Amino acid sequence: MNQFLFVVVPYLCLTTFVVGHLWRYRYDKFGWTTRSSQLYENRLLRIGSPLFHFGMLGVVGGHVIGLLVPQSWTDALGISEHTYHVVAVVGGLVAGVMTVVGMAILIYRRRTTGPVFSTTTNMDKVMYAFLGVVIVLGMWNTIAGSIMTVGGEYNYREGVSVWFRSFLAFHPDPNLMADAPVGFQLHALVAFGLFALWPFTRLVHVFSAPLGYLTRPYIVYRSRDDDQLGSHQPRPGWDRVG
Amino acid sequence: MKVMAQMAMVMNLDKCIGCHTCSVTCKQAWTNRSGTEYVWFNNVETRPGLGYPRTYEDQEKWQGGWVLNNRGRLKLRAGGRFKKLLTIFSNPKLPSIGEYYEPWTYDYATLTEAPAQEHIPVARPKSLISGKNMKIEWSANWDDDLGGSTANAHRDPMLKKIADKVRFEFEQTFMFYLPRICEHCLNPSCAAACPSGAIYKREEDGIVLVDQDKCRGWRMCVSGCPYKKIYFNHRTGKAEKCTFCFPRIEVGLPTVCSETCVGRLRYIGLMLYDADKVLEAASTNDDQGLYEAQRDVFLDPSDPEVVREAEKAGIARDWIDAAQRSPIYALINTYKVALPLHPEYRTMPMVWYIPPLSPVVDVVAETGEDAEDTGNLFAAIDALRIPVEYLAELFTAGDVGPVDAVLKKLAAMRCYMRDINMGRDPDGSIPEAVGMTEEDMYDMYRLLAIAKYDERYVIPPAHAEQAHSLEELATECSVSEYGGGQHDLFGEGSGAPTPIAVENFQMLQDRQTSESLAGPEHKGSRVNLLNWDGKGSQPGLFPPQGDDS
C-alpha cells in the first residue's frame, strides 16, 4: 500500500505533469493563457490577486528550501534546528495567510461576480478544489503540526524532505513517508493530484512567467513568414516550389 | 542609415461625415466574434468628446505611451520592466469594460414569439457580458454629433487644456469627426510593454501584430498603448488589435476601412524611414518638436542615395517605386498638410491626419461673408483661436503654428481653385501667400479632391509569385466536400483551425450548446445574418447535410 501511495502514484502524477505539458504546449499554444477576468471585475482582484500570488511565491520558495535543502547543510552553516524552525514557521505563516486570504477573496469574487462565474469552466472548479485542499492541508501542517504539535513533534526535514529528494533521485523510500503524520501524507498526495491536473488547467500560466522581459529589447521585429502569407497554411499541392 | 518600409495611412478629416461605415465594415470583417463584442479596431469619434474608451487621452490617468526620464532617456510612462513584472498579478491601469461600454443585444424573441395582445411587446436590452437585463448607459460613440455634450464634453482631456471661458462658444461653433485605427507606430509602446514579447513589428511593412500563440494575456499592452487600440478578448484571454488588414495589403488591396470609406478620405502608401534615427527622434526634448523630429526620420524615396541604401536593405524595386509614388509621402513631406495624432506620446504614430477646415468655412458662411475668399478665410483662421488650439492639442502637442499653416494651405487651395473653376484667371499670389507654387497647389488639389483609387492606394503587393496562397485571392479549392478549403472560415470559427484542447474544448462546447443569447434556444429557427459575410454558410441557413452527401 505504501509502495502504491508513495511511489506509484507520485510517479504517475509526475509523468502526467511532464508529458501533459509537452502535449499541451505542442497542441494548444493558443489556449495557453491566464484567461484573465480583470475586464469584468477589478476591485476585488486588485486586492486578492497580488495577495494570493505573492503569498504563493513565498510558499513555493519555502517548499524549495524545506524540501530540497538537506538538514545537514543548514547544520553545517551553524543554523540550529530551533532557529530554522522559527524562521520556517514564521515565514510559512506569513506566506500562508497571504495565500489563504487572497484565495478566499478570489473564490468569493469568482462565485459572486456574474460574468466571472459564467466563464469559470468545470476544469477550473476541479482545480480550485484541489488547490484549496492542498493549501488548507499545508496550513494545518504548519499550525497544528509545527506550532501546537498535535500528535507529537515531527521534523519533516528528517522524513518528508528526505523522501522527496529520494523520489526526485528515482530511488524512492516509501517508508519515510509512511511514518509521517497523516496531515503530511494527505498534503503530499493531494499536491501530486494537483500536479497531474496542472497541464490541463489554466495553471500552465505559471510556466509563462515572463522573465525574458527583463532582458529582451523593447521593440520586437519579425520577418513575415515566407512560407505562409495570409492566415492559412497552403493546401497540399500548392506548396512552394524552390 | 538603416532603411525600412512602413505601410502608412493619412485621413483627410475635412471629408469625414461621421457615417461610421468604416467602423461597421471593419467590425464585420474582424471583430464579429464572441469575446470581441465591445471591440472596434476602427472607431469614429466626435470631437470634442470623450472618445473610446472614455478619456483615453488622459495619460495622467491611463499612463500610456512613453515619457522622458530625468536623464532625457525614453521610458514607458507606466514604469519600467521591474515595475511591470511586480504589477503583473493585477494590472493597475487596465480600463474596465465600463470605460469601453458593456456590449448588449436585445431579447428579440419576445417580439417574434409574443402572442396577439393589447400592448406592443418590448425587446429589452440584455448584457452580452452577464446575460442579464441591463440599462444602456454608454457605447463606442455615445457622444456622437456632440450628443449629451453639455453633460460630458467638459471631461474631454484635450478640451480641459484650453481655457474654461471659451468652452461653450466652442461647442456651438466647431465639431468634427476623428476616425481612429491602430497607429502602427514606429516606436510602439504596446510592444515594449508586452511581457511575453508577443507583439511584433513586421520588418517588411511595419505592421504591428499580436502573435496569438505567444500572447499569454498579461494585458500590459492594453495599458501601454496610449491610443487604447489594443483590446483584450475576454473569451480567449488574448490581446487583439487592428491588423492593417494585412491579408489584403499583401495582395495590394487597401484595408477594409479604406475600401469602404464613403468620403474616400483615406490614403494608403509606403513611407521609407531610417530605423537608426527613430529612438533619437522619439527622445526629442520638446514635446512640440516631435512632429518635426518624426518628419526628419522619413527618407526621400527619390534621393538616389536612399534608393541605394534601400536596395542594400533588401527592399524590392517595386516597393521603392511605390514609395516614390506614395500619396502619404506627398501629404506629409511635400505638401506638409498631414499631421500625426498626439506626437507627444512619443510612439511615432504612422496614421496621420489632415486637420479639418470645413468648420471654419461654415462659420464664415454663417456670417454672410464670402466663405471662399482668401482674406476672409485667413482672418477666420486667425480669429477662431479656440478650434485651432484644440486641433493643435490633438496633432502637434499644442503648437498652433503647424495647424495654422495647414489650414491656411487648405483655405488657399479653395480660393485658388474657385477662380479656376469659375473660369477666371488663377491668382498666383494666393499659393505664394502660403509658400507654394501654382503647380504644387494644383497637384495638391488633384490629390485631395479627385485622386482615383490607384492614386489614393499605392500598395505594392507582397511576393506575387505566391499569389495563389494569399487569402484574398483564394484560388485554392475551397469546396469543402472535396476535402479542400477551410471549414467555417469566417465568423465564430475564423482564423487558423483551433486544435481541440482540454480547456478550450470545454469553452467551445459550452458556447455551441449554450442557451444564452449568443446561442439562441432554437438554433434552427434563427439565422444570424448580421455576422455573415457572404462566404461559407451560416448555421441554420440551409438544412443540415445528410451523412451520405
Short mmCIF file of C-alpha atoms in Angstrom, two decimals, chain A residues 23-25 27-36 38-40 42 45-46 49-50 53-54 57 115 118-119 121-124 200-202 205 208-211 213-224 226 229-232 234-235 238 240, chain B residues 4 38 81 84-86 88-91 94-95 97 129 187-188 191-195 197 199-205 211-219 232 234 236-238 250 462-463 466 468-471 476 485-486 489 499 501-504:
data_model
loop_
_atom_site.label_atom_id
_atom_site.label_comp_id
_atom_site.label_asym_id
_atom_site.label_seq_id
_atom_site.Cartn_x
_atom_site.Cartn_y
_atom_site.Cartn_z
CA TRP A 23 1.43 17.83 -25.23
CA ARG A 24 -0.40 21.00 -24.24
CA TYR A 25 2.38 23.23 -25.49
CA TYR A 27 -1.13 21.32 -29.48
CA ASP A 28 -2.62 24.24 -27.65
CA LYS A 29 -0.40 27.29 -27.63
CA PHE A 30 -3.48 29.35 -28.39
CA GLY A 31 -5.19 28.17 -25.20
CA TRP A 32 -2.08 28.84 -23.11
CA THR A 33 -3.12 31.92 -21.21
CA THR A 34 -4.10 33.19 -17.78
CA ARG A 35 -7.64 33.82 -19.10
CA SER A 36 -7.80 36.99 -17.05
CA GLN A 38 -9.93 41.62 -14.83
CA LEU A 39 -12.05 43.21 -17.54
CA TYR A 40 -15.18 42.04 -15.71
CA ASN A 42 -11.27 44.90 -10.88
CA LEU A 45 -8.95 41.40 -7.97
CA ARG A 46 -6.72 44.35 -7.14
CA SER A 49 -4.69 38.53 -6.82
CA PRO A 50 -1.43 40.13 -5.63
CA HIS A 53 0.28 35.31 -5.97
CA PHE A 54 2.93 36.92 -3.78
CA LEU A 57 5.69 32.78 -4.37
CA PRO A 115 -19.63 37.36 -15.59
CA SER A 118 -20.09 32.23 -16.00
CA THR A 119 -16.64 32.00 -17.58
CA THR A 121 -15.02 26.11 -16.59
CA ASN A 122 -15.53 22.76 -14.88
CA MET A 123 -11.80 22.23 -15.06
CA ASP A 124 -11.36 25.49 -13.15
CA PHE A 200 -4.88 20.64 -18.34
CA THR A 201 -5.80 23.74 -16.34
CA ARG A 202 -5.08 27.44 -16.51
CA HIS A 205 0.43 30.15 -16.99
CA SER A 208 4.89 31.60 -18.83
CA ALA A 209 6.33 33.82 -16.10
CA PRO A 210 7.82 36.42 -18.45
CA LEU A 211 11.30 36.66 -17.03
CA TYR A 213 11.05 40.58 -20.48
CA LEU A 214 13.86 41.84 -18.28
CA THR A 215 16.46 41.27 -20.96
CA ARG A 216 14.80 41.44 -24.36
CA PRO A 217 14.84 44.61 -26.48
CA TYR A 218 11.72 46.74 -26.14
CA ILE A 219 10.59 46.53 -29.76
CA VAL A 220 10.43 43.11 -31.39
CA TYR A 221 10.86 42.97 -35.16
CA ARG A 222 9.88 39.85 -37.01
CA SER A 223 10.05 38.93 -40.64
CA ARG A 224 6.92 37.84 -42.38
CA ASP A 226 7.69 33.41 -46.13
CA LEU A 229 1.26 34.63 -46.35
CA GLY A 230 -2.17 35.46 -45.03
CA SER A 231 -3.55 33.39 -42.23
CA HIS A 232 -3.70 29.93 -43.78
CA PRO A 234 -1.01 26.50 -48.15
CA ARG A 235 -3.04 23.44 -49.08
CA TRP A 238 0.01 24.33 -53.58
CA ARG A 240 6.09 26.46 -52.78
CA MET B 4 12.87 50.31 -43.52
CA TYR B 38 -17.05 45.59 -27.37
CA ARG B 81 10.40 46.37 -16.71
CA LYS B 84 5.68 45.83 -14.94
CA LEU B 85 6.58 42.42 -13.55
CA LEU B 86 5.74 43.41 -9.99
CA ILE B 88 1.62 41.63 -13.32
CA PHE B 89 -0.86 39.93 -10.98
CA SER B 90 -3.29 42.79 -11.29
CA ASN B 91 -2.77 45.40 -13.96
CA LEU B 94 -6.48 48.50 -17.23
CA PRO B 95 -9.67 50.25 -18.38
CA ILE B 97 -15.37 47.18 -19.54
CA ILE B 129 -21.24 40.02 -20.58
CA ASN B 187 8.20 53.06 -31.68
CA PRO B 188 5.20 51.08 -30.38
CA ALA B 191 5.11 46.06 -27.98
CA ALA B 192 7.53 47.45 -25.42
CA ALA B 193 5.04 46.79 -22.63
CA CYS B 194 4.32 43.18 -23.62
CA PRO B 195 5.99 40.87 -21.08
CA GLY B 197 7.21 39.60 -26.47
CA ILE B 199 3.62 41.91 -30.14
CA TYR B 200 5.94 42.48 -33.05
CA LYS B 201 6.50 44.89 -35.89
CA ARG B 202 6.82 43.27 -39.27
CA GLU B 203 10.17 44.06 -40.85
CA GLU B 204 8.76 44.28 -44.39
CA ASP B 205 5.87 46.67 -43.97
CA ASP B 211 1.19 36.61 -32.11
CA GLN B 212 -1.84 34.77 -30.75
CA ASP B 213 0.24 31.71 -29.91
CA LYS B 214 2.72 33.70 -27.84
CA CYS B 215 0.31 36.06 -26.09
CA ARG B 216 -0.28 34.94 -22.52
CA GLY B 217 -2.93 37.50 -21.65
CA TRP B 218 -0.97 39.72 -19.24
CA ARG B 219 -2.85 42.81 -20.59
CA PHE B 232 -8.47 42.13 -24.58
CA HIS B 234 -12.36 38.17 -22.83
CA THR B 236 -9.85 33.66 -25.49
CA GLY B 237 -7.87 35.64 -22.92
CA LYS B 238 -5.62 37.12 -25.62
CA GLU B 250 -0.27 41.66 -49.03
CA ALA B 462 3.96 41.10 -51.45
CA HIS B 463 5.50 38.25 -53.36
CA GLN B 466 2.92 33.27 -54.09
CA HIS B 468 -2.22 31.54 -55.00
CA SER B 469 -1.81 31.14 -51.28
CA LEU B 470 -2.82 34.67 -50.41
CA GLU B 471 -6.05 34.80 -48.54
CA GLU B 476 -7.34 27.33 -53.80
CA GLY B 485 -10.65 24.55 -48.37
CA GLN B 486 -11.29 25.69 -44.91
CA LEU B 489 -13.68 30.14 -42.44
CA PRO B 499 -6.83 22.44 -32.01
CA ALA B 501 -7.52 21.05 -26.11
CA VAL B 502 -8.90 20.27 -22.72
CA GLU B 503 -9.51 23.84 -21.80
CA ASN B 504 -10.81 25.44 -24.93
#
